[in-house]
């Protein structure tokens, strides 16, 4: 059995910075409220005048990751692409990225696990490498939230939180014993699916039905989040996923060199940091600058932490996520 390790990392965020104060042109909110409740100062939102889309951003991040892995597009055997905001209802965005990168006709798998999308994707890619089926897999998370958010006071509980961006990792066969991905754990609890969801358009609620109803009070085509309910579950599940990952490898919380939590809310990350008694330099957060970029958040944060020299050879890196589904999980890596 082989193991897998991350050999290349990259991210791309749109140039357009939207500060908390910028949001007040559309809704009743304040920099103070947003920073106090979430830690977010600004986020990137695609400028519709640019070429950026979910797939385009994913391809941009992927090019960087492939180059940093010392590979070319022709060395990639498979694509795993996570998003909740694809350019098209179908097909999924993985095939768009295969085309944009002018890759051979390799397989492209789309993962629909929202905030846990990167954790799920990494785990799937790890299994393919472990069995020896593939050698180099491109794992991408990308989101274009801004186009679908409700820019009004009615939508402010959700809209102020989300940002656009993409991240990518190349996962490669690892020959060194004890290095690379040590474990991944994945969970779901579908009874809470509607607590953080976008209900329509869908096959339950096709577009003609929505148009015909023409109901100004219909918010089903905007994301809905029961914020406090999600928050309460998040802090519990994040902790469980981290503990599960550590225990599976016979490790303790003191062994963690870097924890990269999904960037859902700085208060959640701070709660986890306190619970696991981790020093400030052992938890990486960038939600202040990008908001919640869902499937892209962990990979953007991981890339930045690595670029800043905060992840070194042999470090124990723990990735953990929780989000819509509910889905949650962790990946433990010996770098
Ligand atoms: O990534 C996926 C997982 N997601 C999460 O983990 C998110 C978890 N939830 C949260 O992070 C928090 O629940 C939020 C940041 C979304 C909201 O914070 P909260 O402290 O739970 O606020 P709330 O929704 O209970 O709203 C409190 C008040 C309400 O006003 P009233 O009813 O007390 O008068 C809201 O209308 O704050 C109001 N409010 C706002 N005010 C200013 C809600 N959004 C805003 C806003 N600006 N943007």
Short mmCIF file of C-alpha atoms and ligand atoms in Angstrom, two decimals:
data_model
loop_
_atom_site.label_atom_id
_atom_site.label_comp_id
_atom_site.label_asym_id
_atom_site.label_seq_id
_atom_site.Cartn_x
_atom_site.Cartn_y
_atom_site.Cartn_z
CA UNK A 1 0.00 0.00 0.00
CA UNK A 2 1.26 3.44 -0.92
CA UNK A 3 0.69 6.69 0.94
CA UNK A 4 0.06 10.16 -0.44
CA UNK A 5 1.47 13.60 0.25
CA UNK A 6 0.79 17.14 -0.88
CA UNK A 7 3.51 18.16 -3.33
CA UNK A 8 2.08 21.42 -4.68
CA UNK A 9 -0.23 24.14 -3.38
CA UNK A 10 -1.79 27.21 -4.97
CA UNK A 11 -4.64 29.64 -4.54
CA UNK A 12 -6.35 32.42 -6.39
CA UNK A 13 -8.74 35.07 -5.09
CA UNK A 14 -10.46 37.79 -7.15
CA UNK A 15 -8.85 41.24 -7.00
CA UNK A 16 -12.07 42.97 -5.96
CA UNK A 17 -11.95 43.63 -2.19
CA UNK A 18 -15.30 44.23 -0.45
CA UNK A 19 -14.92 45.67 3.04
CA UNK A 20 -17.54 45.51 5.77
CA UNK A 21 -18.21 49.20 5.21
CA UNK A 22 -18.77 48.53 1.49
CA UNK A 23 -21.62 46.19 2.44
CA UNK A 24 -23.56 49.03 4.07
CA UNK A 25 -24.49 50.34 0.60
CA UNK A 26 -26.82 47.32 0.25
CA UNK A 27 -27.89 46.42 3.78
CA UNK A 28 -28.16 47.57 7.37
CA UNK A 29 -25.02 46.21 8.93
CA UNK A 30 -21.81 47.54 10.41
CA UNK A 31 -18.12 46.82 10.50
CA UNK A 32 -18.44 46.47 14.27
CA UNK A 33 -21.21 43.81 14.11
CA UNK A 34 -19.45 41.75 11.48
CA UNK A 35 -16.04 41.85 13.15
CA UNK A 36 -17.42 41.14 16.60
CA UNK A 37 -19.55 38.13 15.51
CA UNK A 38 -17.32 36.65 12.80
CA UNK A 39 -13.87 38.27 12.79
CA UNK A 40 -14.28 39.16 9.09
CA UNK A 41 -12.88 42.52 7.93
CA UNK A 42 -13.15 42.08 4.18
CA UNK A 43 -13.74 39.46 1.52
CA UNK A 44 -13.12 39.10 -2.22
CA UNK A 45 -16.13 39.16 -4.54
CA UNK A 46 -15.78 38.52 -8.26
CA UNK A 47 -16.13 41.66 -10.34
CA UNK A 48 -18.62 40.49 -13.01
CA UNK A 49 -16.66 42.50 -15.57
CA UNK A 50 -13.75 40.08 -15.20
CA UNK A 51 -13.47 36.58 -16.65
CA UNK A 52 -13.49 34.91 -13.22
CA UNK A 53 -15.95 32.09 -12.55
CA UNK A 54 -15.79 29.14 -10.18
CA UNK A 55 -14.05 26.98 -12.80
CA UNK A 56 -11.76 29.78 -14.03
CA UNK A 57 -10.56 30.51 -10.49
CA UNK A 58 -10.09 26.79 -9.84
CA UNK A 59 -7.99 26.49 -12.99
CA UNK A 60 -5.85 29.48 -11.96
CA UNK A 61 -5.14 27.96 -8.55
CA UNK A 62 -4.49 24.56 -10.14
CA UNK A 63 -1.85 25.91 -12.53
CA UNK A 64 0.13 27.27 -9.57
CA UNK A 65 -0.16 24.01 -7.61
CA UNK A 66 0.96 21.88 -10.57
CA UNK A 67 3.97 24.10 -11.23
CA UNK A 68 4.98 24.09 -7.55
CA UNK A 69 4.76 20.29 -7.54
CA UNK A 70 7.38 20.33 -10.28
CA UNK A 71 4.92 18.65 -12.65
CA UNK A 72 3.15 19.49 -15.86
CA UNK A 73 -0.55 19.09 -16.66
CA UNK A 74 0.27 15.85 -18.46
CA UNK A 75 1.53 14.28 -15.21
CA UNK A 76 -1.89 14.61 -13.54
CA UNK A 77 -3.87 11.34 -13.51
CA UNK A 78 -7.18 12.50 -12.04
CA UNK A 79 -9.11 15.58 -10.88
CA UNK A 80 -11.25 15.90 -7.76
CA UNK A 81 -13.16 19.17 -7.72
CA UNK A 82 -15.21 20.47 -4.79
CA UNK A 83 -17.71 23.32 -5.00
CA UNK A 84 -21.24 24.26 -4.01
CA UNK A 85 -21.32 27.00 -6.64
CA UNK A 86 -20.60 25.40 -10.02
CA UNK A 87 -20.72 27.46 -13.22
CA UNK A 88 -23.41 25.13 -14.56
CA UNK A 89 -26.14 23.05 -12.91
CA UNK A 90 -24.62 20.18 -14.89
CA UNK A 91 -22.05 19.07 -15.85
CA UNK A 92 -19.86 19.60 -12.80
CA UNK A 93 -16.89 21.95 -12.91
CA UNK A 94 -14.18 19.27 -12.88
CA UNK A 95 -14.55 18.74 -16.61
CA UNK A 96 -14.31 22.48 -17.25
CA UNK A 97 -11.01 22.55 -15.43
CA UNK A 98 -9.76 19.52 -17.40
CA UNK A 99 -10.52 21.50 -20.55
CA UNK A 100 -9.19 24.88 -19.33
CA UNK A 101 -5.88 23.28 -18.39
CA UNK A 102 -5.79 21.46 -21.74
CA UNK A 103 -5.30 18.15 -19.95
CA UNK A 104 -5.53 14.70 -21.47
CA UNK A 105 -8.89 12.91 -21.14
CA UNK A 106 -8.35 11.97 -17.50
CA UNK A 107 -11.24 11.42 -15.09
CA UNK A 108 -12.78 14.36 -13.27
CA UNK A 109 -14.88 13.82 -10.17
CA UNK A 110 -17.09 16.48 -8.58
CA UNK A 111 -17.57 16.51 -4.82
CA UNK A 112 -20.68 18.11 -3.26
CA UNK A 113 -19.83 18.46 0.40
CA UNK A 114 -19.85 22.22 0.86
CA UNK A 115 -17.58 23.43 3.70
CA UNK A 116 -16.20 19.91 4.14
CA UNK A 117 -15.61 19.62 0.39
CA UNK A 118 -11.85 19.86 0.55
CA UNK A 119 -11.58 17.32 3.39
CA UNK A 120 -13.79 14.87 1.48
CA UNK A 121 -11.86 15.49 -1.77
CA UNK A 122 -8.49 14.97 -0.14
CA UNK A 123 -9.72 11.74 1.43
CA UNK A 124 -11.05 10.41 -1.89
CA UNK A 125 -7.81 11.31 -3.67
CA UNK A 126 -5.80 9.66 -0.87
CA UNK A 127 -7.67 6.36 -1.38
CA UNK A 128 -6.92 6.35 -5.13
CA UNK A 129 -3.24 6.91 -4.45
CA UNK A 130 -3.08 4.34 -1.63
CA UNK A 131 -4.39 1.60 -3.92
CA UNK A 132 -1.83 2.48 -6.57
CA UNK A 133 -4.47 3.42 -9.13
CA UNK A 134 -3.18 6.98 -9.59
CA UNK A 135 0.12 8.73 -8.90
CA UNK A 136 -0.71 12.44 -9.05
CA UNK A 137 -4.17 13.85 -8.35
CA UNK A 138 -5.27 17.45 -8.62
CA UNK A 139 -7.59 18.38 -5.76
CA UNK A 140 -9.38 21.71 -6.13
CA UNK A 141 -11.90 23.75 -4.14
CA UNK A 142 -13.45 26.85 -5.68
CA UNK A 143 -16.46 29.04 -4.93
CA UNK A 144 -18.27 31.94 -6.50
CA UNK A 145 -20.66 32.89 -3.73
CA UNK A 146 -21.07 36.57 -4.45
CA UNK A 147 -23.31 36.21 -7.50
CA UNK A 148 -25.95 34.28 -5.54
CA UNK A 149 -26.09 36.18 -2.25
CA UNK A 150 -29.00 38.40 -1.34
CA UNK A 151 -27.64 41.94 -1.12
CA UNK A 152 -30.26 43.35 1.20
CA UNK A 153 -30.93 43.61 4.93
CA UNK A 154 -33.10 40.48 4.66
CA UNK A 155 -30.09 38.45 3.57
CA UNK A 156 -27.46 40.04 5.78
CA UNK A 157 -27.16 37.11 8.22
CA UNK A 158 -25.64 35.05 5.41
CA UNK A 159 -24.36 37.55 2.87
CA UNK A 160 -21.74 39.26 5.04
CA UNK A 161 -20.00 35.96 5.76
CA UNK A 162 -19.22 34.53 2.34
CA UNK A 163 -16.38 35.28 -0.07
CA UNK A 164 -15.11 34.02 -3.42
CA UNK A 165 -11.85 32.21 -4.13
CA UNK A 166 -10.12 28.98 -5.07
CA UNK A 167 -7.34 26.73 -3.87
CA UNK A 168 -5.66 23.65 -5.28
CA UNK A 169 -3.33 20.91 -4.14
CA UNK A 170 -1.45 18.20 -5.99
CA UNK A 171 -1.54 14.94 -4.07
CA UNK A 172 1.22 12.56 -5.12
CA UNK A 173 2.38 9.05 -4.32
CA UNK A 174 4.71 9.17 -1.29
CA UNK A 175 7.63 6.79 -0.91
CA UNK A 176 8.73 7.97 2.56
CA UNK A 177 7.37 5.91 5.42
CA UNK A 178 5.34 7.79 8.03
CA UNK A 179 4.97 10.87 5.83
CA UNK A 180 1.97 12.37 4.08
CA UNK A 181 -1.68 11.79 4.87
CA UNK A 182 -1.90 9.66 8.01
CA UNK A 183 -5.68 9.48 8.25
CA UNK A 184 -8.94 10.99 7.14
CA UNK A 185 -12.32 10.78 8.85
CA UNK A 186 -15.58 11.78 7.22
CA UNK A 187 -19.05 12.24 8.73
CA UNK A 188 -22.53 13.42 7.87
CA UNK A 189 -25.88 13.98 9.56
CA UNK A 190 -28.47 14.61 6.87
CA UNK A 191 -31.34 15.31 9.24
CA UNK A 192 -29.92 18.84 9.49
CA UNK A 193 -29.66 19.35 5.72
CA UNK A 194 -32.09 22.26 5.68
CA UNK A 195 -30.36 24.21 8.45
CA UNK A 196 -27.78 25.45 5.96
CA UNK A 197 -29.03 25.06 2.43
CA UNK A 198 -30.10 26.58 -0.83
CA UNK A 199 -33.47 24.96 -1.55
CA UNK A 200 -34.30 26.19 -5.02
CA UNK A 201 -33.85 26.06 -7.92
CA UNK A 202 -33.69 22.30 -7.65
CA UNK A 203 -35.60 19.29 -8.87
CA UNK A 204 -38.01 19.93 -5.99
CA UNK A 205 -38.48 23.45 -7.17
CA UNK A 206 -37.69 23.97 -10.85
CA UNK A 207 -37.14 27.46 -12.23
CA UNK A 208 -40.53 27.68 -14.08
CA UNK A 209 -42.31 27.12 -10.77
CA UNK A 210 -40.33 29.90 -9.11
CA UNK A 211 -40.93 32.27 -12.02
CA UNK A 212 -44.63 31.47 -12.13
CA UNK A 213 -45.06 32.05 -8.39
CA UNK A 214 -43.26 35.42 -8.76
CA UNK A 215 -43.35 35.73 -4.98
CA UNK A 216 -41.30 38.64 -3.59
CA UNK A 217 -41.19 36.88 -0.20
CA UNK A 218 -39.70 33.70 -1.69
CA UNK A 219 -36.14 33.42 -0.40
CA UNK A 220 -35.68 29.77 -1.41
CA UNK A 221 -33.19 30.64 -4.13
CA UNK A 222 -30.87 32.36 -1.64
CA UNK A 223 -28.74 30.41 0.83
CA UNK A 224 -30.43 29.94 4.18
CA UNK A 225 -28.56 29.41 7.44
CA UNK A 226 -29.87 28.86 10.94
CA UNK A 227 -26.75 30.56 12.28
CA UNK A 228 -26.86 29.78 15.98
CA UNK A 229 -27.92 26.16 15.40
CA UNK A 230 -25.05 25.68 12.94
CA UNK A 231 -22.61 27.38 15.31
CA UNK A 232 -23.54 25.09 18.21
CA UNK A 233 -23.07 21.96 16.11
CA UNK A 234 -19.88 23.29 14.55
CA UNK A 235 -17.97 23.65 17.81
CA UNK A 236 -18.90 20.11 18.88
CA UNK A 237 -18.20 18.41 15.54
CA UNK A 238 -14.93 20.27 14.90
CA UNK A 239 -13.63 19.03 18.25
CA UNK A 240 -14.81 15.46 17.66
CA UNK A 241 -13.19 15.32 14.23
CA UNK A 242 -9.85 16.56 15.54
CA UNK A 243 -9.88 14.16 18.50
CA UNK A 244 -10.83 11.26 16.21
CA UNK A 245 -7.92 12.05 13.87
CA UNK A 246 -5.42 12.34 16.71
CA UNK A 247 -6.60 9.15 18.44
CA UNK A 248 -6.47 7.12 15.23
CA UNK A 249 -2.76 7.93 15.03
CA UNK A 250 -1.93 7.60 18.73
CA UNK A 251 -1.27 11.34 18.96
CA UNK A 252 -2.07 14.01 21.55
CA UNK A 253 -3.16 17.62 21.14
CA UNK A 254 0.39 18.72 22.06
CA UNK A 255 1.62 16.95 18.92
CA UNK A 256 -0.23 19.40 16.66
CA UNK A 257 2.16 21.80 14.90
CA UNK A 258 -0.48 23.46 12.74
CA UNK A 259 -4.27 23.31 12.86
CA UNK A 260 -6.07 24.66 9.80
CA UNK A 261 -9.78 24.84 10.56
CA UNK A 262 -12.33 25.56 7.86
CA UNK A 263 -12.77 29.33 7.97
CA UNK A 264 -16.44 29.54 8.98
CA UNK A 265 -16.21 32.03 11.81
CA UNK A 266 -13.16 33.28 13.74
CA UNK A 267 -15.08 32.70 16.98
CA UNK A 268 -15.41 28.98 16.17
CA UNK A 269 -11.68 28.72 15.43
CA UNK A 270 -10.85 30.57 18.66
CA UNK A 271 -13.12 28.26 20.65
CA UNK A 272 -11.33 25.22 19.20
CA UNK A 273 -7.90 26.79 19.80
CA UNK A 274 -8.79 27.35 23.45
CA UNK A 275 -10.26 23.88 23.89
CA UNK A 276 -7.12 22.22 22.51
CA UNK A 277 -4.84 24.71 24.33
CA UNK A 278 -2.99 25.61 21.15
CA UNK A 279 -0.62 28.59 20.95
CA UNK A 280 -1.43 31.34 18.42
CA UNK A 281 1.24 30.16 15.99
CA UNK A 282 -0.35 26.69 15.86
CA UNK A 283 -3.66 27.75 14.35
CA UNK A 284 -3.88 29.49 10.99
CA UNK A 285 -6.79 31.83 10.24
CA UNK A 286 -7.37 34.12 7.29
CA UNK A 287 -11.14 34.61 7.50
CA UNK A 288 -10.42 38.24 8.37
CA UNK A 289 -9.33 38.83 4.77
CA UNK A 290 -11.42 36.38 2.73
CA UNK A 291 -14.59 35.56 4.69
CA UNK A 292 -15.91 32.01 4.36
CA UNK A 293 -14.93 30.55 0.99
CA UNK A 294 -16.51 27.13 1.74
CA UNK A 295 -14.75 24.36 -0.25
CA UNK A 296 -11.80 26.67 -0.93
CA UNK A 297 -11.22 27.90 2.61
CA UNK A 298 -8.93 25.20 4.02
CA UNK A 299 -6.81 24.96 0.90
CA UNK A 300 -6.35 28.74 0.65
CA UNK A 301 -5.38 28.87 4.34
CA UNK A 302 -3.07 25.86 3.98
CA UNK A 303 -1.36 27.46 0.98
CA UNK A 304 -0.87 30.77 2.77
CA UNK A 305 0.46 29.10 5.90
CA UNK A 306 2.91 27.11 3.78
CA UNK A 307 3.94 30.20 1.76
CA UNK A 308 4.61 32.06 5.02
CA UNK A 309 6.95 29.29 6.17
CA UNK A 310 4.61 28.26 8.99
CA UNK A 311 4.55 24.62 7.89
CA UNK A 312 7.86 22.80 7.91
CA UNK A 313 9.09 19.35 7.01
CA UNK A 314 7.85 16.72 9.46
CA UNK A 315 5.24 19.02 11.07
CA UNK A 316 1.96 17.48 12.15
CA UNK A 317 -0.75 19.36 10.26
CA UNK A 318 -4.42 18.84 11.12
CA UNK A 319 -7.19 19.98 8.78
CA UNK A 320 -10.77 20.03 10.06
CA UNK A 321 -14.08 21.16 8.64
CA UNK A 322 -17.77 21.35 9.43
CA UNK A 323 -20.62 22.66 7.33
CA UNK A 324 -23.78 22.23 5.32
CA UNK A 325 -25.18 18.74 5.19
CA UNK A 326 -24.27 18.62 7.99
CA UNK A 327 -20.93 17.17 6.97
CA UNK A 328 -17.66 17.27 8.87
CA UNK A 329 -14.30 15.56 9.07
CA UNK A 330 -10.56 15.81 9.53
CA UNK A 331 -7.35 14.96 7.74
CA UNK A 332 -4.09 14.43 9.66
CA UNK A 333 -0.87 14.97 7.72
CA UNK A 334 2.79 14.40 8.57
CA UNK A 335 4.30 17.08 6.31
O1 LIG B 1 -19.26 27.36 6.97
C1 LIG B 1 -20.37 26.62 7.30
C2 LIG B 1 -20.63 26.62 8.73
N1 LIG B 1 -21.11 27.92 9.13
C3 LIG B 1 -20.97 28.30 10.38
O2 LIG B 1 -20.36 27.61 11.14
C4 LIG B 1 -21.62 29.61 10.80
C5 LIG B 1 -22.17 29.47 12.19
N2 LIG B 1 -22.92 30.63 12.65
C6 LIG B 1 -22.39 31.86 12.86
O3 LIG B 1 -21.24 32.07 12.56
C7 LIG B 1 -23.24 32.91 13.49
O4 LIG B 1 -24.47 32.36 13.89
C8 LIG B 1 -23.52 34.14 12.57
C9 LIG B 1 -22.24 34.95 12.42
C10 LIG B 1 -24.02 33.67 11.23
C11 LIG B 1 -24.58 35.05 13.17
O5 LIG B 1 -24.21 35.46 14.45
P1 LIG B 1 -25.22 35.33 15.66
O6 LIG B 1 -24.56 35.87 16.83
O7 LIG B 1 -25.69 33.91 15.73
O8 LIG B 1 -26.39 36.31 15.25
P2 LIG B 1 -27.94 36.00 15.02
O9 LIG B 1 -28.17 35.35 13.73
O10 LIG B 1 -28.51 35.38 16.24
O11 LIG B 1 -28.53 37.47 14.94
C12 LIG B 1 -28.43 38.37 16.07
C13 LIG B 1 -28.99 39.71 15.64
C14 LIG B 1 -30.36 39.63 14.98
O12 LIG B 1 -31.09 40.79 15.36
P3 LIG B 1 -32.17 40.73 16.53
O13 LIG B 1 -33.17 39.71 16.11
O14 LIG B 1 -31.41 40.31 17.77
O15 LIG B 1 -32.69 42.12 16.59
C15 LIG B 1 -30.05 39.72 13.51
O16 LIG B 1 -31.12 40.26 12.76
O17 LIG B 1 -28.11 40.32 14.68
C16 LIG B 1 -28.88 40.67 13.51
N3 LIG B 1 -28.01 40.48 12.35
C17 LIG B 1 -27.19 41.46 11.88
N4 LIG B 1 -27.00 42.72 12.28
C18 LIG B 1 -26.09 43.44 11.60
C19 LIG B 1 -27.83 39.37 11.59
N5 LIG B 1 -26.91 39.61 10.63
C20 LIG B 1 -26.52 40.89 10.79
C21 LIG B 1 -25.59 41.70 10.12
N6 LIG B 1 -25.41 42.96 10.55
N7 LIG B 1 -24.89 41.25 9.07
#
